[in-house]
Amino acid sequence: MRISTFTLSRVMSFAVLGALTARQLSQGAPIVALGAAVGGAASWAPPQVIARLASMVNPGPVRAQGEGALRATVDRGFVMLVPFAVLAAVAQLALDWGAAQAFVSAALMTSGATIGSEMAGWGGRRAATAIATTASMIVLSGAWTMLSAYAVRWV
Amino acid sequence: MSSQSALDQAAPTEATVAATPPLWVSVLRMMADPTAVLRSRLQEVALPWVFAVSGSAFALFFLQTGLDLSRAHRASGAKVLLLTAEGALCGTVGVVAIAWVAWVICGMFGGARPLPWVVRAFALGYSPALVYSALGLVANVALGWNTAIAFGVTGVLWALGPMTAAIKLMMAQRLVVAATIVTLCGGALLFTWGLLGTGSVG
């Protein structure tokens, strides 16, 4: 199976953000490794959610562009996770700021907005597509926050 | 010239026909759809106003840092005022410096926007930070919360979205280059805050 650089960057970024979120709960290596694993595994969901939503909200242009173009655009948009993962690592490891959640929220929202902006060029229901991609990332950001809060109970 | 570049070049001329929108409309639109503002309305916003946005955003962010430190008995009233002034400086001179660095790097990769456009784009890009900082100040003063990281840092991070949109327009939509430059610029601003605001750098 061939994995693109974009896919790899998305999985790595989620793994880093997962590890940093877990590190705020406990600095033990197993917990941090588990956070990285959960983050990496969770990286599968956002592109699926955005691709399905875009197909539902703006079906004509998405069908015209094709499934491949949709996947490629979504994959490219999640490159915006990388700056936030790097800055979150620097903030927590070098500056000792425990703010991983803020970086996760901003990373997801910016990625959603970037994908919406890229798809706006396809025409059709541009505003609805932009709102749907960004709003879906708000929901996923909320899910991440709730999962983190739940994890506190058993760490 | 690509059709996208042609659209970017043509849009400001078309926009001059429309009435100049109030600053708050540009601030809100910059939060919701930065690319549209950057393509059509950026030249309509006067330079002092864009610096009012970024300067106020950073001044409020640094003020909250001072208030958080003051609550922990680590800063006097004078220190809080000094931090606020440093924030205003960071939001004006600092943003110009960051815009200049981005302009130089983009120029090396073939970016073709003039420096005043980049400065306007970066300064107005701190619209989300201004809104977040204002909300944070309310929570800080009214509820006694420590808000510098929860609201201030979050706001500055949100500004990376408009910054990316601006660099993408400069770089003919090359997202990977934009993401790299944004990482450098965002890191520089966070380090500056860490150095001036919290002394946690070095």
Short mmCIF file of C-alpha atoms in Angstrom, two decimals:
data_model
loop_
_atom_site.label_atom_id
_atom_site.label_comp_id
_atom_site.label_asym_id
_atom_site.label_seq_id
_atom_site.Cartn_x
_atom_site.Cartn_y
_atom_site.Cartn_z
CA MET A 1 0.00 0.00 0.00
CA ARG A 2 1.40 3.42 -0.97
CA ILE A 3 1.11 6.18 1.61
CA SER A 4 1.37 9.77 0.34
CA THR A 5 3.49 12.41 2.05
CA PHE A 6 0.30 14.33 2.88
CA THR A 7 -1.23 11.29 4.59
CA LEU A 8 1.99 10.67 6.50
CA SER A 9 2.15 14.31 7.63
CA ARG A 10 -1.46 14.12 8.84
CA VAL A 11 -0.90 10.90 10.82
CA MET A 12 2.35 12.24 12.33
CA SER A 13 0.75 15.58 13.26
CA PHE A 14 -2.17 13.86 14.99
CA ALA A 15 0.26 11.51 16.77
CA VAL A 16 2.30 14.48 18.04
CA LEU A 17 -0.82 16.35 19.18
CA GLY A 18 -2.11 13.15 20.85
CA ALA A 19 1.22 12.64 22.64
CA LEU A 20 1.30 16.26 23.83
CA THR A 21 -2.31 16.08 25.06
CA ALA A 22 -1.48 12.86 26.95
CA ARG A 23 1.73 14.39 28.34
CA GLN A 24 -0.37 17.04 30.06
CA LEU A 25 -2.17 14.24 31.91
CA SER A 26 0.92 12.23 32.81
CA GLN A 27 4.57 12.43 31.82
CA GLY A 28 4.95 8.63 32.00
CA ALA A 29 6.24 7.15 28.73
CA PRO A 30 3.43 4.54 28.36
CA ILE A 31 0.72 7.23 28.61
CA VAL A 32 2.51 9.51 26.14
CA ALA A 33 2.97 6.56 23.73
CA LEU A 34 -0.70 5.64 24.12
CA GLY A 35 -1.65 9.26 23.38
CA ALA A 36 0.48 9.18 20.22
CA ALA A 37 -1.13 5.90 19.14
CA VAL A 38 -4.68 7.15 19.79
CA GLY A 39 -3.89 10.44 18.01
CA GLY A 40 -2.40 8.62 15.02
CA ALA A 41 -5.40 6.28 14.81
CA ALA A 42 -7.83 9.21 15.16
CA SER A 43 -6.22 10.88 12.12
CA TRP A 44 -8.30 8.53 9.97
CA ALA A 45 -11.62 10.17 10.93
CA PRO A 46 -11.38 13.89 9.94
CA PRO A 47 -10.75 13.35 6.19
CA GLN A 48 -13.64 10.85 6.04
CA VAL A 49 -15.98 13.29 7.79
CA ILE A 50 -15.00 16.25 5.60
CA ALA A 51 -15.12 14.26 2.33
CA ARG A 52 -18.60 12.86 3.10
CA LEU A 53 -19.92 16.25 4.22
CA ALA A 54 -18.58 17.99 1.11
CA SER A 55 -20.22 15.33 -1.07
CA MET A 56 -23.54 15.85 0.71
CA VAL A 57 -23.48 19.67 0.78
CA ASN A 58 -22.10 20.34 -2.71
CA PRO A 59 -22.74 17.12 -4.67
CA GLY A 60 -22.66 18.48 -8.25
CA PRO A 61 -19.16 20.06 -8.27
CA VAL A 62 -17.76 17.22 -6.13
CA ARG A 63 -19.09 14.65 -8.64
CA ALA A 64 -17.69 16.72 -11.52
CA GLN A 65 -14.23 16.90 -9.92
CA GLY A 66 -14.24 13.22 -9.03
CA GLU A 67 -13.52 11.19 -5.91
CA GLY A 68 -9.76 11.35 -6.48
CA ALA A 69 -9.68 15.16 -6.60
CA LEU A 70 -11.84 15.35 -3.46
CA ARG A 71 -9.51 13.02 -1.52
CA ALA A 72 -6.43 14.90 -2.78
CA THR A 73 -7.86 18.30 -1.78
CA VAL A 74 -8.81 17.05 1.68
CA ASP A 75 -5.38 15.44 2.13
CA ARG A 76 -3.64 18.66 1.05
CA GLY A 77 -5.73 20.77 3.43
CA PHE A 78 -4.63 18.74 6.43
CA VAL A 79 -1.04 19.83 5.76
CA MET A 80 -2.10 22.82 7.89
CA LEU A 81 -1.91 20.53 10.93
CA VAL A 82 1.88 20.50 10.65
CA PRO A 83 2.61 24.11 11.77
CA PHE A 84 0.36 23.66 14.81
CA ALA A 85 1.91 20.30 15.75
CA VAL A 86 5.41 21.81 15.51
CA LEU A 87 4.45 24.92 17.48
CA ALA A 88 2.60 22.84 20.10
CA ALA A 89 5.70 20.66 20.59
CA VAL A 90 7.94 23.72 20.91
CA ALA A 91 5.49 25.40 23.32
CA GLN A 92 5.18 22.37 25.58
CA LEU A 93 8.70 20.92 25.45
CA ALA A 94 10.80 24.10 25.19
CA LEU A 95 8.62 26.74 26.86
CA ASP A 96 6.68 24.49 29.25
CA TRP A 97 3.24 25.87 28.28
CA GLY A 98 0.51 23.29 28.81
CA ALA A 99 -1.78 24.41 26.00
CA ALA A 100 -2.02 21.39 23.67
CA GLN A 101 -5.82 21.66 23.50
CA ALA A 102 -5.64 25.22 22.14
CA PHE A 103 -3.26 24.04 19.41
CA VAL A 104 -5.51 21.06 18.53
CA SER A 105 -8.61 23.27 18.19
CA ALA A 106 -6.81 25.88 16.09
CA ALA A 107 -5.19 23.17 13.95
CA LEU A 108 -8.48 21.45 13.13
CA MET A 109 -10.33 24.70 12.46
CA THR A 110 -7.59 26.06 10.21
CA SER A 111 -7.42 22.78 8.28
CA GLY A 112 -11.22 22.77 7.82
CA ALA A 113 -11.19 26.40 6.66
CA THR A 114 -8.29 25.71 4.25
CA ILE A 115 -10.13 22.75 2.70
CA GLY A 116 -13.33 24.82 2.42
CA SER A 117 -11.39 27.62 0.77
CA GLU A 118 -9.76 25.22 -1.73
CA MET A 119 -13.16 23.69 -2.58
CA ALA A 120 -14.71 27.14 -3.07
CA GLY A 121 -12.96 27.22 -6.43
CA TRP A 122 -15.08 24.27 -7.59
CA GLY A 123 -18.21 26.42 -7.64
CA GLY A 124 -21.70 25.39 -6.55
CA ARG A 125 -22.67 26.02 -2.94
CA ARG A 126 -19.39 27.65 -1.90
CA ALA A 127 -20.53 29.24 1.38
CA ALA A 128 -22.32 26.07 2.51
CA THR A 129 -19.21 23.99 1.77
CA ALA A 130 -16.96 26.40 3.70
CA ILE A 131 -19.35 26.41 6.67
CA ALA A 132 -19.74 22.61 6.63
CA THR A 133 -15.99 21.89 6.53
CA THR A 134 -15.22 24.37 9.32
CA ALA A 135 -18.22 23.36 11.46
CA SER A 136 -17.33 19.67 11.21
CA MET A 137 -13.88 20.47 12.59
CA ILE A 138 -15.48 22.38 15.49
CA VAL A 139 -17.39 19.19 16.34
CA LEU A 140 -14.24 17.03 16.10
CA SER A 141 -12.31 19.54 18.21
CA GLY A 142 -15.06 19.27 20.82
CA ALA A 143 -14.84 15.47 20.66
CA TRP A 144 -11.06 15.67 21.24
CA THR A 145 -11.62 17.93 24.27
CA MET A 146 -14.24 15.55 25.72
CA LEU A 147 -11.99 12.53 25.13
CA SER A 148 -9.13 14.34 26.92
CA ALA A 149 -11.39 15.23 29.83
CA TYR A 150 -12.58 11.62 30.04
CA ALA A 151 -8.98 10.33 29.93
CA VAL A 152 -8.15 12.39 33.05
CA ARG A 153 -10.44 10.09 35.06
CA TRP A 154 -8.48 6.92 34.48
CA VAL A 155 -4.89 8.19 34.08
CA MET B 1 -0.38 34.44 -15.63
CA SER B 2 -2.81 31.78 -14.36
CA SER B 3 -6.54 32.44 -14.27
CA GLN B 4 -6.37 32.44 -10.45
CA SER B 5 -3.65 35.10 -10.43
CA ALA B 6 -5.63 37.12 -12.94
CA LEU B 7 -8.65 36.97 -10.65
CA ASP B 8 -6.54 38.12 -7.68
CA GLN B 9 -5.17 41.04 -9.65
CA ALA B 10 -8.52 42.09 -11.04
CA ALA B 11 -10.58 41.88 -7.89
CA PRO B 12 -9.33 45.04 -6.07
CA THR B 13 -10.17 47.18 -9.09
CA GLU B 14 -13.70 45.80 -9.15
CA ALA B 15 -14.02 46.30 -5.42
CA THR B 16 -13.30 50.02 -5.63
CA VAL B 17 -16.78 50.46 -7.11
CA ALA B 18 -18.37 49.25 -3.87
CA ALA B 19 -18.64 51.43 -0.77
CA THR B 20 -15.85 51.02 1.80
CA PRO B 21 -17.12 48.70 4.56
CA PRO B 22 -16.74 49.61 8.24
CA LEU B 23 -13.68 48.17 10.00
CA TRP B 24 -15.74 45.79 12.13
CA VAL B 25 -17.20 44.22 9.00
CA SER B 26 -13.69 43.59 7.67
CA VAL B 27 -12.69 42.15 11.08
CA LEU B 28 -15.61 39.69 11.09
CA ARG B 29 -15.15 38.78 7.43
CA MET B 30 -11.45 38.19 8.06
CA MET B 31 -12.44 35.62 10.68
CA ALA B 32 -15.01 33.84 8.50
CA ASP B 33 -13.50 34.05 5.02
CA PRO B 34 -10.01 35.61 4.98
CA THR B 35 -9.31 34.71 1.35
CA ALA B 36 -12.30 36.75 0.14
CA VAL B 37 -11.19 39.81 2.14
CA LEU B 38 -7.59 39.47 0.98
CA ARG B 39 -8.69 39.23 -2.66
CA SER B 40 -11.13 42.09 -2.74
CA ARG B 41 -11.23 44.45 0.22
CA LEU B 42 -7.75 44.69 1.66
CA GLN B 43 -6.71 47.94 -0.04
CA GLU B 44 -9.90 49.60 1.23
CA VAL B 45 -8.80 49.35 4.87
CA ALA B 46 -6.54 52.24 5.89
CA LEU B 47 -3.12 51.35 7.32
CA PRO B 48 -3.75 52.96 10.76
CA TRP B 49 -6.87 50.82 11.14
CA VAL B 50 -5.12 47.54 10.38
CA PHE B 51 -2.48 48.44 12.97
CA ALA B 52 -5.30 49.30 15.38
CA VAL B 53 -6.53 45.70 14.97
CA SER B 54 -3.17 43.94 15.47
CA GLY B 55 -1.91 46.46 18.07
CA SER B 56 -5.10 46.16 20.16
CA ALA B 57 -5.10 42.37 19.86
CA PHE B 58 -1.57 42.06 21.22
CA ALA B 59 -2.03 44.84 23.81
CA LEU B 60 -5.09 43.02 25.25
CA PHE B 61 -3.23 39.67 25.10
CA PHE B 62 -0.22 41.07 27.00
CA LEU B 63 -2.55 42.92 29.43
CA GLN B 64 -4.13 39.58 30.33
CA THR B 65 -0.66 38.10 30.83
CA GLY B 66 0.07 40.96 33.24
CA LEU B 67 -3.23 40.50 35.06
CA ASP B 68 -2.55 36.73 35.41
CA LEU B 69 0.93 37.47 36.80
CA SER B 70 -0.47 40.19 39.08
CA ARG B 71 -3.01 37.73 40.49
CA ALA B 72 -0.09 35.42 41.35
CA HIS B 73 1.73 38.41 42.99
CA ARG B 74 4.42 38.27 40.33
CA ALA B 75 3.76 41.66 38.71
CA SER B 76 3.04 45.20 39.98
CA GLY B 77 0.57 47.63 38.41
CA ALA B 78 3.44 49.38 36.63
CA LYS B 79 4.66 46.05 35.24
CA VAL B 80 1.14 45.30 33.93
CA LEU B 81 1.08 48.67 32.14
CA LEU B 82 4.57 48.05 30.74
CA LEU B 83 3.50 44.64 29.44
CA THR B 84 0.45 46.22 27.74
CA ALA B 85 2.69 48.77 26.02
CA GLU B 86 5.05 45.98 24.95
CA GLY B 87 2.04 44.15 23.52
CA ALA B 88 1.02 47.20 21.48
CA LEU B 89 4.59 47.43 20.19
CA CYS B 90 4.63 43.72 19.36
CA GLY B 91 1.30 44.09 17.49
CA THR B 92 2.58 46.96 15.34
CA VAL B 93 6.38 46.93 14.94
CA GLY B 94 6.55 43.15 15.55
CA VAL B 95 3.85 42.39 12.97
CA VAL B 96 5.60 44.64 10.40
CA ALA B 97 8.85 42.76 11.08
CA ILE B 98 7.17 39.37 10.67
CA ALA B 99 5.41 40.56 7.49
CA TRP B 100 8.75 41.78 6.13
CA VAL B 101 10.40 38.39 6.86
CA ALA B 102 7.50 36.56 5.14
CA TRP B 103 7.68 39.00 2.19
CA VAL B 104 11.43 38.37 1.79
CA ILE B 105 11.04 34.56 1.99
CA CYS B 106 8.08 34.58 -0.42
CA GLY B 107 10.10 36.80 -2.77
CA MET B 108 12.81 34.12 -2.86
CA PHE B 109 10.15 31.57 -3.92
CA GLY B 110 8.61 33.86 -6.54
CA GLY B 111 5.98 35.65 -4.42
CA ALA B 112 4.83 38.82 -6.16
CA ARG B 113 2.81 40.95 -3.73
CA PRO B 114 4.05 44.39 -2.59
CA LEU B 115 5.20 44.81 1.03
CA PRO B 116 2.31 47.19 2.01
CA TRP B 117 -0.18 44.50 0.92
CA VAL B 118 1.59 41.89 3.06
CA VAL B 119 1.69 44.21 6.07
CA ARG B 120 -2.04 44.95 5.71
CA ALA B 121 -2.84 41.25 5.30
CA PHE B 122 -0.81 40.16 8.34
CA ALA B 123 -2.06 42.98 10.59
CA LEU B 124 -5.73 42.51 9.68
CA GLY B 125 -5.13 38.74 10.02
CA TYR B 126 -5.07 39.31 13.78
CA SER B 127 -8.83 39.95 13.71
CA PRO B 128 -9.58 36.58 15.38
CA ALA B 129 -6.93 37.36 18.01
CA LEU B 130 -8.60 40.71 18.73
CA VAL B 131 -12.00 39.10 19.24
CA TYR B 132 -10.54 36.32 21.42
CA SER B 133 -8.46 38.77 23.48
CA ALA B 134 -11.49 41.00 24.07
CA LEU B 135 -13.54 38.00 25.26
CA GLY B 136 -10.60 36.86 27.39
CA LEU B 137 -10.28 40.25 29.06
CA VAL B 138 -13.96 40.12 30.04
CA ALA B 139 -13.48 36.63 31.54
CA ASN B 140 -10.27 37.75 33.26
CA VAL B 141 -11.75 40.86 34.89
CA ALA B 142 -15.32 39.69 35.53
CA LEU B 143 -14.66 36.06 36.52
CA GLY B 144 -11.08 36.24 37.77
CA TRP B 145 -9.86 33.54 35.37
CA ASN B 146 -6.28 33.24 34.11
CA THR B 147 -6.86 33.81 30.41
CA ALA B 148 -3.49 34.57 28.78
CA ILE B 149 -3.05 31.05 27.42
CA ALA B 150 -6.70 29.96 27.10
CA PHE B 151 -7.79 33.07 25.17
CA GLY B 152 -4.61 34.96 24.23
CA VAL B 153 -2.54 32.11 22.78
CA THR B 154 -5.64 30.60 21.15
CA GLY B 155 -6.36 33.93 19.45
CA VAL B 156 -2.80 34.25 18.14
CA LEU B 157 -2.99 30.66 16.85
CA TRP B 158 -6.25 31.42 15.06
CA ALA B 159 -4.48 34.28 13.29
CA LEU B 160 -2.31 31.67 11.55
CA GLY B 161 -5.33 30.84 9.35
CA PRO B 162 -5.58 34.30 7.72
CA MET B 163 -1.75 34.42 7.62
CA THR B 164 -1.76 31.15 5.65
CA ALA B 165 -4.43 32.49 3.29
CA ALA B 166 -2.28 35.58 2.64
CA ILE B 167 0.88 33.57 1.98
CA LYS B 168 -1.05 31.18 -0.29
CA LEU B 169 -2.19 34.15 -2.38
CA MET B 170 1.40 35.42 -2.51
CA MET B 171 2.72 31.99 -3.45
CA ALA B 172 0.14 31.09 -6.14
CA GLN B 173 -1.64 28.62 -3.83
CA ARG B 174 1.48 26.61 -2.89
CA LEU B 175 0.17 25.28 0.40
CA VAL B 176 3.28 23.42 1.59
CA VAL B 177 5.48 26.52 1.24
CA ALA B 178 2.78 28.57 2.99
CA ALA B 179 2.61 26.07 5.88
CA THR B 180 6.41 26.23 6.29
CA ILE B 181 6.53 30.05 6.34
CA VAL B 182 3.55 30.20 8.73
CA THR B 183 5.35 27.82 11.11
CA LEU B 184 8.36 30.17 11.19
CA CYS B 185 6.29 33.36 11.58
CA GLY B 186 3.92 31.87 14.19
CA GLY B 187 6.86 30.46 16.13
CA ALA B 188 8.63 33.84 16.10
CA LEU B 189 5.56 35.60 17.53
CA LEU B 190 4.97 32.96 20.22
CA PHE B 191 8.66 33.15 21.22
CA THR B 192 8.41 36.95 21.40
CA TRP B 193 5.44 36.65 23.75
CA GLY B 194 7.27 34.03 25.81
CA LEU B 195 10.29 36.33 26.07
CA LEU B 196 8.49 39.61 26.79
CA GLY B 197 5.31 38.44 28.46
CA THR B 198 6.27 35.50 30.61
CA GLY B 199 10.08 35.42 30.59
CA SER B 200 9.81 31.68 29.88
CA VAL B 201 12.25 31.73 26.96
CA GLY B 202 15.97 31.27 27.54
#
